[in-house]
Short mmCIF file of C-alpha atoms in Angstrom, two decimals:
data_model
loop_
_atom_site.label_atom_id
_atom_site.label_comp_id
_atom_site.label_asym_id
_atom_site.label_seq_id
_atom_site.Cartn_x
_atom_site.Cartn_y
_atom_site.Cartn_z
CA MET A 136 -53.13 43.02 -51.07
CA ARG A 137 -54.19 46.38 -52.42
CA LYS A 138 -56.78 46.80 -49.69
CA THR A 139 -54.42 45.94 -46.86
CA GLY A 140 -51.63 47.91 -48.49
CA MET A 141 -53.81 50.99 -48.72
CA THR A 142 -55.00 50.57 -45.14
CA ARG A 143 -51.46 50.29 -43.92
CA LEU A 144 -50.28 53.22 -46.03
CA ALA A 145 -52.98 55.45 -44.60
CA ALA A 146 -52.16 54.40 -41.05
CA VAL A 147 -48.49 55.09 -41.64
CA ALA A 148 -49.13 58.50 -43.14
CA CYS A 149 -51.02 59.50 -39.99
CA ALA A 150 -48.35 58.33 -37.56
CA SER A 151 -47.08 61.43 -35.81
CA VAL A 152 -43.57 60.12 -35.36
CA LEU A 153 -42.84 59.84 -39.04
CA ALA A 154 -40.38 62.00 -40.83
CA LEU A 155 -40.37 59.42 -43.60
CA ALA A 156 -43.09 57.06 -44.70
CA ALA A 157 -42.79 53.93 -42.69
CA THR A 158 -41.00 51.23 -44.42
CA ALA A 159 -38.15 49.09 -43.80
CA CYS A 160 -36.06 51.79 -44.90
CA GLY A 161 -34.70 55.15 -44.62
CA THR A 162 -32.42 57.54 -42.93
CA SER A 163 -33.38 61.09 -42.26
CA SER A 164 -32.32 63.65 -44.78
CA GLY A 165 -31.16 65.94 -42.02
CA GLY A 166 -27.81 66.23 -40.31
CA ASP A 167 -25.61 63.69 -38.62
CA ASP A 168 -27.32 61.57 -36.02
CA GLY A 169 -24.75 62.45 -33.42
CA ASP A 170 -22.89 59.23 -34.06
CA GLY A 171 -22.79 58.98 -37.82
CA GLY A 172 -19.48 57.87 -39.22
CA LYS A 173 -17.70 58.16 -35.89
CA ALA A 174 -19.25 55.02 -34.47
CA ASP A 175 -18.58 53.27 -37.74
CA GLU A 176 -14.91 54.12 -37.51
CA GLN A 177 -14.75 52.36 -34.15
CA GLN A 178 -15.57 49.19 -36.00
CA GLY A 179 -12.36 49.48 -37.98
CA GLY A 180 -11.78 46.14 -39.69
CA PHE A 181 -15.10 44.81 -38.44
CA ALA A 182 -13.62 44.15 -35.02
CA ALA A 183 -16.96 44.47 -33.26
CA PRO A 184 -16.98 45.35 -29.55
CA ASP A 185 -16.80 42.43 -27.15
CA VAL A 186 -20.45 42.05 -26.19
CA PRO A 187 -21.63 38.77 -24.62
CA MET A 188 -24.12 36.55 -26.43
CA ALA A 189 -26.97 34.69 -24.73
CA ASP A 190 -26.46 30.96 -24.31
CA ALA A 191 -30.00 30.11 -23.22
CA VAL A 192 -33.50 31.53 -23.01
CA GLY A 193 -34.62 31.62 -19.41
CA GLU A 194 -37.88 32.38 -17.65
CA PRO A 195 -39.81 35.20 -19.39
CA GLU A 196 -39.56 38.51 -17.56
CA GLY A 197 -43.19 39.38 -18.25
CA GLN A 198 -42.63 42.19 -20.75
CA VAL A 199 -40.55 43.23 -23.74
CA ASN A 200 -39.85 46.73 -24.99
CA ILE A 201 -40.00 46.74 -28.78
CA LEU A 202 -38.67 49.49 -31.06
CA ALA A 203 -40.13 49.00 -34.52
CA TRP A 204 -40.99 50.46 -37.87
CA PRO A 205 -44.73 51.25 -37.97
CA GLY A 206 -46.50 48.19 -39.34
CA TYR A 207 -44.10 45.66 -37.83
CA ALA A 208 -45.77 45.18 -34.44
CA GLU A 209 -49.51 45.69 -34.88
CA ASP A 210 -51.73 45.04 -31.86
CA GLY A 211 -55.16 45.86 -33.27
CA SER A 212 -55.10 49.52 -32.28
CA THR A 213 -54.73 50.66 -35.91
CA ASP A 214 -57.21 48.09 -37.23
CA LYS A 215 -58.96 45.56 -34.99
CA THR A 216 -58.48 42.87 -37.63
CA ILE A 217 -54.71 43.48 -37.79
CA ASP A 218 -53.15 42.03 -34.65
CA TRP A 219 -50.26 39.64 -34.26
CA VAL A 220 -48.95 41.15 -31.02
CA THR A 221 -51.81 39.90 -28.82
CA PRO A 222 -51.27 36.23 -29.80
CA PHE A 223 -47.58 36.64 -28.91
CA GLU A 224 -48.46 38.04 -25.50
CA LYS A 225 -50.79 35.12 -24.79
CA GLU A 226 -48.28 32.51 -25.94
CA SER A 227 -45.21 33.95 -24.25
CA GLY A 228 -46.50 35.70 -21.15
CA CYS A 229 -44.57 38.77 -22.26
CA GLN A 230 -46.44 42.06 -22.52
CA ALA A 231 -45.31 43.86 -25.66
CA ASN A 232 -44.58 47.56 -25.14
CA VAL A 233 -44.16 48.95 -28.65
CA LYS A 234 -42.66 52.26 -29.71
CA TYR A 235 -42.55 53.18 -33.38
CA PHE A 236 -39.74 55.15 -34.98
CA GLY A 237 -39.73 57.05 -38.25
CA THR A 238 -36.10 56.97 -39.41
CA SER A 239 -33.05 54.81 -38.95
CA ASP A 240 -31.25 57.73 -37.31
CA GLU A 241 -34.03 57.93 -34.75
CA ALA A 242 -33.78 54.22 -34.06
CA VAL A 243 -30.03 54.44 -33.52
CA GLN A 244 -30.45 57.24 -31.01
CA LEU A 245 -33.28 55.52 -29.14
CA MET A 246 -31.30 52.29 -28.83
CA LYS A 247 -28.53 54.20 -27.08
CA THR A 248 -30.86 54.90 -24.17
CA GLY A 249 -30.97 51.23 -23.18
CA GLU A 250 -34.75 51.46 -22.80
CA TYR A 251 -35.55 48.99 -25.58
CA ASP A 252 -34.92 45.27 -25.72
CA VAL A 253 -35.24 44.67 -29.47
CA VAL A 254 -35.27 46.76 -32.63
CA SER A 255 -36.22 46.19 -36.27
CA ALA A 256 -33.10 47.75 -37.78
CA SER A 257 -32.57 48.49 -41.45
CA GLY A 258 -29.22 47.99 -43.13
CA ASP A 259 -28.39 51.68 -42.89
CA ALA A 260 -28.49 51.39 -39.09
CA THR A 261 -27.23 47.90 -38.27
CA LEU A 262 -23.49 48.50 -38.55
CA ARG A 263 -23.77 51.63 -36.45
CA LEU A 264 -25.57 49.68 -33.74
CA ILE A 265 -23.00 46.89 -33.86
CA ALA A 266 -20.01 49.24 -33.87
CA SER A 267 -21.23 51.25 -30.91
CA GLY A 268 -21.88 48.12 -28.85
CA ASP A 269 -25.58 48.92 -28.53
CA VAL A 270 -26.65 45.48 -29.79
CA ALA A 271 -25.45 42.00 -28.92
CA PRO A 272 -24.58 39.03 -31.11
CA VAL A 273 -27.59 36.77 -31.58
CA ASN A 274 -27.45 33.09 -30.76
CA THR A 275 -29.44 31.74 -33.71
CA GLU A 276 -29.52 28.27 -32.14
CA LEU A 277 -32.02 29.68 -29.66
CA LEU A 278 -34.42 30.65 -32.46
CA THR A 279 -36.59 27.76 -33.61
CA ASN A 280 -37.62 29.53 -36.81
CA TYR A 281 -34.15 30.57 -37.93
CA GLY A 282 -33.69 27.48 -40.09
CA ASP A 283 -36.66 28.50 -42.25
CA ILE A 284 -35.24 31.93 -43.06
CA VAL A 285 -34.09 32.07 -46.69
CA ASP A 286 -30.33 31.59 -46.90
CA PHE A 287 -29.70 34.64 -49.08
CA LEU A 288 -30.59 36.95 -46.17
CA LYS A 289 -28.18 35.34 -43.71
CA ASP A 290 -24.53 36.20 -43.06
CA GLN A 291 -24.67 39.46 -44.98
CA LYS A 292 -22.25 42.28 -44.31
CA PHE A 293 -25.05 44.43 -42.90
CA ASN A 294 -26.25 41.86 -40.33
CA SER A 295 -23.15 39.88 -39.39
CA VAL A 296 -19.51 40.37 -38.46
CA ASP A 297 -16.88 37.69 -39.04
CA GLY A 298 -19.54 35.02 -39.53
CA GLN A 299 -21.47 35.97 -36.39
CA MET A 300 -25.08 37.01 -36.88
CA TYR A 301 -26.21 40.14 -35.03
CA GLY A 302 -29.90 39.53 -35.52
CA VAL A 303 -32.50 37.57 -37.42
CA PRO A 304 -33.71 38.69 -40.87
CA HIS A 305 -37.28 39.95 -41.01
CA GLY A 306 -38.45 41.31 -44.38
CA TRP A 307 -36.91 42.69 -47.54
CA GLY A 308 -37.54 44.37 -50.87
CA ALA A 309 -36.00 46.04 -53.89
CA ASN A 310 -36.03 49.66 -54.97
CA LEU A 311 -37.71 49.53 -58.36
CA LEU A 312 -38.12 51.86 -61.34
CA MET A 313 -41.75 52.93 -61.79
CA TYR A 314 -43.00 54.66 -64.91
CA ASN A 315 -46.20 55.94 -66.52
CA THR A 316 -46.94 53.54 -69.37
CA ASP A 317 -48.67 56.23 -71.45
CA VAL A 318 -45.82 58.72 -71.25
CA VAL A 319 -42.64 56.67 -70.95
CA THR A 320 -42.16 54.68 -74.13
CA PRO A 321 -40.57 52.37 -74.88
CA ALA A 322 -40.65 50.75 -71.46
CA PRO A 323 -37.39 51.54 -69.64
CA THR A 324 -34.97 48.75 -68.77
CA SER A 325 -32.18 50.82 -67.22
CA TRP A 326 -31.70 53.34 -64.43
CA GLY A 327 -30.29 55.52 -67.20
CA ALA A 328 -33.87 56.70 -67.74
CA VAL A 329 -33.67 58.74 -64.51
CA PHE A 330 -30.00 59.65 -64.76
CA ASP A 331 -28.46 60.23 -68.20
CA GLY A 332 -31.92 60.29 -69.79
CA ALA A 333 -33.69 62.32 -67.11
CA ALA A 334 -33.97 65.40 -69.34
CA ASP A 335 -36.48 63.49 -71.48
CA TYR A 336 -38.88 63.76 -68.54
CA ALA A 337 -37.81 67.17 -67.22
CA GLY A 338 -39.73 68.22 -64.16
CA LYS A 339 -41.45 64.85 -63.81
CA VAL A 340 -38.71 62.64 -62.35
CA THR A 341 -38.99 61.58 -58.72
CA ALA A 342 -36.33 60.18 -56.40
CA TYR A 343 -36.12 58.86 -52.85
CA ASP A 344 -35.38 61.51 -50.24
CA SER A 345 -32.48 60.10 -48.24
CA PRO A 346 -28.68 60.15 -48.22
CA ILE A 347 -28.79 56.40 -48.90
CA TYR A 348 -30.13 57.24 -52.39
CA ILE A 349 -26.54 58.15 -53.25
CA ALA A 350 -26.00 54.39 -53.55
CA ASP A 351 -28.51 54.28 -56.44
CA ALA A 352 -26.33 56.68 -58.39
CA ALA A 353 -23.20 54.76 -57.39
CA LEU A 354 -24.76 51.50 -58.60
CA TYR A 355 -25.54 53.05 -61.97
CA LEU A 356 -21.99 54.39 -62.25
CA MET A 357 -20.59 51.02 -61.19
CA LYS A 358 -22.27 49.44 -64.22
CA THR A 359 -21.80 52.23 -66.75
CA GLN A 360 -18.46 53.82 -65.84
CA PRO A 361 -16.16 50.97 -64.80
CA ASP A 362 -13.13 53.28 -64.90
CA LEU A 363 -14.34 54.76 -61.62
CA GLY A 364 -13.53 51.44 -59.97
CA ILE A 365 -16.73 51.19 -57.92
CA GLU A 366 -17.13 47.63 -56.67
CA ASP A 367 -19.75 48.23 -54.00
CA PRO A 368 -22.24 51.15 -54.10
CA TYR A 369 -21.82 51.60 -50.33
CA ALA A 370 -18.01 51.69 -50.49
CA LEU A 371 -17.10 55.00 -52.10
CA ASP A 372 -13.82 56.84 -51.74
CA ALA A 373 -13.84 60.61 -52.06
CA ASP A 374 -13.51 60.62 -55.86
CA GLN A 375 -16.22 58.01 -56.31
CA LEU A 376 -18.57 59.88 -54.00
CA ALA A 377 -17.90 63.07 -55.95
CA ALA A 378 -18.85 61.31 -59.19
CA ALA A 379 -22.12 60.10 -57.66
CA VAL A 380 -22.83 63.59 -56.32
CA ASP A 381 -22.26 65.12 -59.77
CA LEU A 382 -24.68 62.63 -61.32
CA LEU A 383 -27.33 63.40 -58.70
CA LYS A 384 -26.87 67.16 -59.09
CA ALA A 385 -27.49 66.76 -62.81
CA GLN A 386 -30.56 64.65 -62.09
CA LYS A 387 -31.90 67.29 -59.69
CA GLU A 388 -32.46 69.67 -62.61
CA ASN A 389 -35.21 67.32 -63.78
CA VAL A 390 -36.66 66.23 -60.43
CA SER A 391 -40.23 67.22 -59.62
CA GLU A 392 -40.08 66.03 -56.03
CA TYR A 393 -37.99 63.95 -53.67
CA TRP A 394 -40.42 61.61 -51.99
CA SER A 395 -40.43 60.18 -48.51
CA ASP A 396 -44.16 59.79 -47.92
CA TYR A 397 -45.18 57.23 -50.45
CA LEU A 398 -48.86 58.15 -50.35
CA LYS A 399 -47.63 61.35 -51.97
CA GLU A 400 -45.75 59.37 -54.60
CA VAL A 401 -48.92 57.47 -55.45
CA GLN A 402 -50.77 60.78 -55.84
CA ALA A 403 -47.98 62.28 -57.97
CA PHE A 404 -48.15 59.39 -60.44
CA LYS A 405 -51.96 59.54 -60.50
CA SER A 406 -51.93 63.29 -61.25
CA GLY A 407 -49.10 63.11 -63.77
CA ASP A 408 -46.80 65.33 -61.72
CA SER A 409 -44.35 62.43 -61.76
CA VAL A 410 -43.97 59.98 -64.63
CA ILE A 411 -40.82 58.07 -63.72
CA GLY A 412 -38.69 57.38 -60.66
CA THR A 413 -37.68 55.04 -57.88
CA THR A 414 -40.37 53.16 -55.98
CA TRP A 415 -41.29 50.04 -54.02
CA GLN A 416 -43.51 47.18 -55.10
CA VAL A 417 -46.21 48.10 -52.57
CA ILE A 418 -46.41 51.63 -53.99
CA ALA A 419 -46.78 50.31 -57.52
CA SER A 420 -49.51 47.92 -56.38
CA VAL A 421 -51.44 50.66 -54.59
CA ALA A 422 -51.04 53.09 -57.51
CA GLN A 423 -52.31 50.46 -59.96
CA GLY A 424 -55.21 49.71 -57.63
CA GLU A 425 -56.16 53.39 -57.73
CA GLY A 426 -56.14 53.51 -61.51
CA ALA A 427 -52.68 54.90 -62.21
CA LYS A 428 -51.22 53.64 -65.48
CA VAL A 429 -47.90 52.53 -64.06
CA GLU A 430 -45.58 49.57 -64.12
CA ALA A 431 -42.49 48.84 -62.03
CA VAL A 432 -39.37 47.02 -63.16
CA LEU A 433 -36.07 45.84 -61.71
CA PRO A 434 -33.60 47.47 -64.13
CA GLU A 435 -30.80 45.61 -65.86
CA GLU A 436 -28.16 47.13 -63.55
CA GLY A 437 -29.87 45.58 -60.53
CA SER A 438 -31.00 47.80 -57.68
CA THR A 439 -30.52 48.87 -54.12
CA GLY A 440 -32.97 47.60 -51.54
CA TRP A 441 -33.59 46.86 -47.90
CA SER A 442 -33.40 43.87 -45.60
CA ASP A 443 -34.47 44.48 -42.02
CA THR A 444 -33.05 42.66 -39.04
CA TRP A 445 -34.43 42.11 -35.54
CA MET A 446 -31.58 42.88 -33.16
CA ILE A 447 -31.35 42.63 -29.39
CA SER A 448 -29.95 45.34 -27.16
CA SER A 449 -26.70 44.72 -25.33
CA GLN A 450 -28.45 46.39 -22.35
CA ALA A 451 -31.73 44.50 -22.67
CA GLU A 452 -33.59 44.36 -19.36
CA ASN A 453 -35.84 41.63 -20.75
CA PRO A 454 -33.56 39.48 -22.91
CA ASN A 455 -35.61 36.29 -22.55
CA CYS A 456 -38.78 37.97 -23.76
CA GLY A 457 -36.62 39.64 -26.40
CA TYR A 458 -35.56 36.28 -27.79
CA LEU A 459 -39.12 34.99 -27.61
CA TRP A 460 -40.28 37.99 -29.63
CA MET A 461 -37.56 37.58 -32.28
CA ASP A 462 -38.49 33.93 -32.67
CA TYR A 463 -42.22 34.62 -32.80
CA ILE A 464 -42.08 37.52 -35.27
CA THR A 465 -40.08 35.36 -37.70
CA SER A 466 -42.51 32.43 -37.45
CA PRO A 467 -44.46 31.57 -40.63
CA LYS A 468 -47.83 32.88 -39.41
CA ALA A 469 -46.49 36.18 -38.10
CA GLN A 470 -44.31 36.66 -41.16
CA ALA A 471 -47.26 36.14 -43.50
CA ALA A 472 -49.33 38.68 -41.59
CA VAL A 473 -46.59 41.32 -41.45
CA ALA A 474 -45.52 40.89 -45.06
CA GLU A 475 -49.00 41.34 -46.49
CA TYR A 476 -49.83 44.25 -44.22
CA PHE A 477 -46.50 45.98 -44.67
CA GLY A 478 -45.90 45.23 -48.33
CA GLU A 479 -42.58 43.39 -48.50
CA ALA A 480 -41.18 39.92 -48.98
CA PRO A 481 -41.16 37.75 -45.84
CA ALA A 482 -37.85 36.30 -44.68
CA ASN A 483 -39.40 32.98 -43.62
CA ALA A 484 -40.09 30.90 -46.72
CA LYS A 485 -42.88 28.97 -44.98
CA ALA A 486 -44.90 32.18 -44.70
CA CYS A 487 -45.72 31.91 -48.39
CA ASP A 488 -48.11 29.04 -47.69
CA LEU A 489 -50.08 31.22 -45.27
CA THR A 490 -50.63 34.50 -47.12
CA SER A 491 -54.25 35.32 -47.95
CA ASP A 492 -53.18 36.34 -51.45
CA LYS A 493 -51.69 33.14 -52.85
CA SER A 494 -49.75 35.08 -55.48
CA PHE A 495 -48.22 37.42 -52.90
CA CYS A 496 -44.81 35.75 -52.63
CA ASP A 497 -44.52 35.52 -56.41
CA THR A 498 -45.26 39.25 -56.71
CA TYR A 499 -42.60 40.06 -54.12
CA HIS A 500 -40.12 37.40 -55.30
CA ALA A 501 -39.94 36.13 -51.72
CA THR A 502 -38.01 32.92 -52.38
CA ASP A 503 -36.33 33.95 -55.65
CA SER A 504 -32.62 33.88 -54.85
CA ALA A 505 -31.68 34.94 -58.40
CA TYR A 506 -33.83 38.06 -58.01
CA ALA A 507 -32.41 38.75 -54.55
CA GLU A 508 -28.85 38.46 -55.86
CA GLN A 509 -29.48 41.54 -58.02
CA ILE A 510 -30.16 43.66 -54.96
CA HIS A 511 -27.47 45.61 -53.14
CA TYR A 512 -29.07 45.86 -49.70
CA TRP A 513 -28.74 49.10 -47.80
CA THR A 514 -25.58 49.05 -45.74
CA THR A 515 -24.14 51.82 -43.58
CA PRO A 516 -21.20 53.47 -45.39
CA ILE A 517 -18.12 53.38 -43.17
CA SER A 518 -14.55 54.59 -43.54
CA GLN A 519 -13.34 50.98 -43.73
CA CYS A 520 -14.05 50.19 -47.38
CA LEU A 521 -16.72 47.50 -47.52
CA ASP A 522 -15.42 46.26 -50.86
CA GLY A 523 -12.25 44.93 -49.24
CA ARG A 524 -9.87 47.69 -50.25
CA THR A 525 -7.14 48.27 -47.71
CA ASP A 526 -5.22 50.92 -49.65
CA ALA A 527 -8.00 53.50 -49.57
CA GLU A 528 -10.24 55.25 -47.07
CA CYS A 529 -13.91 55.33 -47.90
CA THR A 530 -16.48 57.97 -47.10
CA ASP A 531 -18.78 57.32 -44.16
CA TYR A 532 -22.40 57.99 -43.32
CA GLY A 533 -21.65 61.52 -42.12
CA ASP A 534 -19.99 62.31 -45.46
CA TRP A 535 -23.04 61.02 -47.32
CA THR A 536 -25.39 63.11 -45.22
CA THR A 537 -23.34 66.22 -45.95
CA ALA A 538 -23.28 65.34 -49.65
CA TRP A 539 -27.06 64.84 -49.74
CA THR A 540 -27.61 68.31 -48.28
CA GLU A 541 -25.34 69.69 -51.01
CA ILE A 542 -27.21 67.79 -53.74
CA LYS A 543 -30.61 69.07 -52.70
CA GLY A 544 -29.32 72.62 -52.24
#
């Protein structure tokens, strides 16, 4: 795992398209994507646009245009031993034309062109794609591997509308709290260590560089300041957002660096420039493999996290090959390969029998529903409050992007 994780991390760091380290996760920390909250508002009460759904998979068109996070569609060009695209091409007769993207905002914009058949969308992009009509509902009965996807990733508010799936789950993970075991004692059990207690590690706290990180602060406030009335860290009215912003501004006084390239986070923990902050399991594993004295924990408040979804374009020129790809990439063998290379939990439970590291799925809690229930998966903030409130207007993605710029100064 550490070897493949390090190989993949290095490949990702060199990818020219990246504004963020490639993972299932992340919006840009720049301005609005040109759609932002406006497309979300079109969704209103989750009344998704009327886009037709496929009722059958026909003759393959001969190619499929794939938009993916780096590491999700490897064809051997990065590493000759890492290739699950070529077997798909041989089995399906569909040539895979892969384009990588570096942020969710980039993926949203590229999908608007109609040039791509399928996309591996993170939860901070999925509702925008659904609301704008750029993706179609997915007929899961046409996917032979759908039944093996763990139930806790299905019918979530970031990948479905009114009980209709808009994709097939791919991989997932939690945002964890990593700390230097020599410096941070006793071992932290709460996110309070990087919020209310951040001054104890002044100048050595690190945090994820994205507007979606606001949800981490909101989750902490949800658990520690119930009077704010936060029920969902992605459903914040103006006052709740302001409270999260204040908490993050206070944290900033103690932040050494906001990370997006997680090779840099590994280096920061090795050098001692950072001693505590948010991370992913793969980063902790790589850091430990390189001798850093770190541990990672899921804090008592739970955490935010990601769950990626393969979605099909409403303008797909190759929908049959698109469906064949979505079915293939969620098959046990492909899932095992992607999960180990990428560093995340596979969505298909049967993949756990095929990983080269037999402890991999235990490390990533792949089939642990109780663990997964503690994760608040990234979801696009929209003006329609996702917590069910009808007497309030919530802040949207554009508001969060503006707030993040204010936080960082």
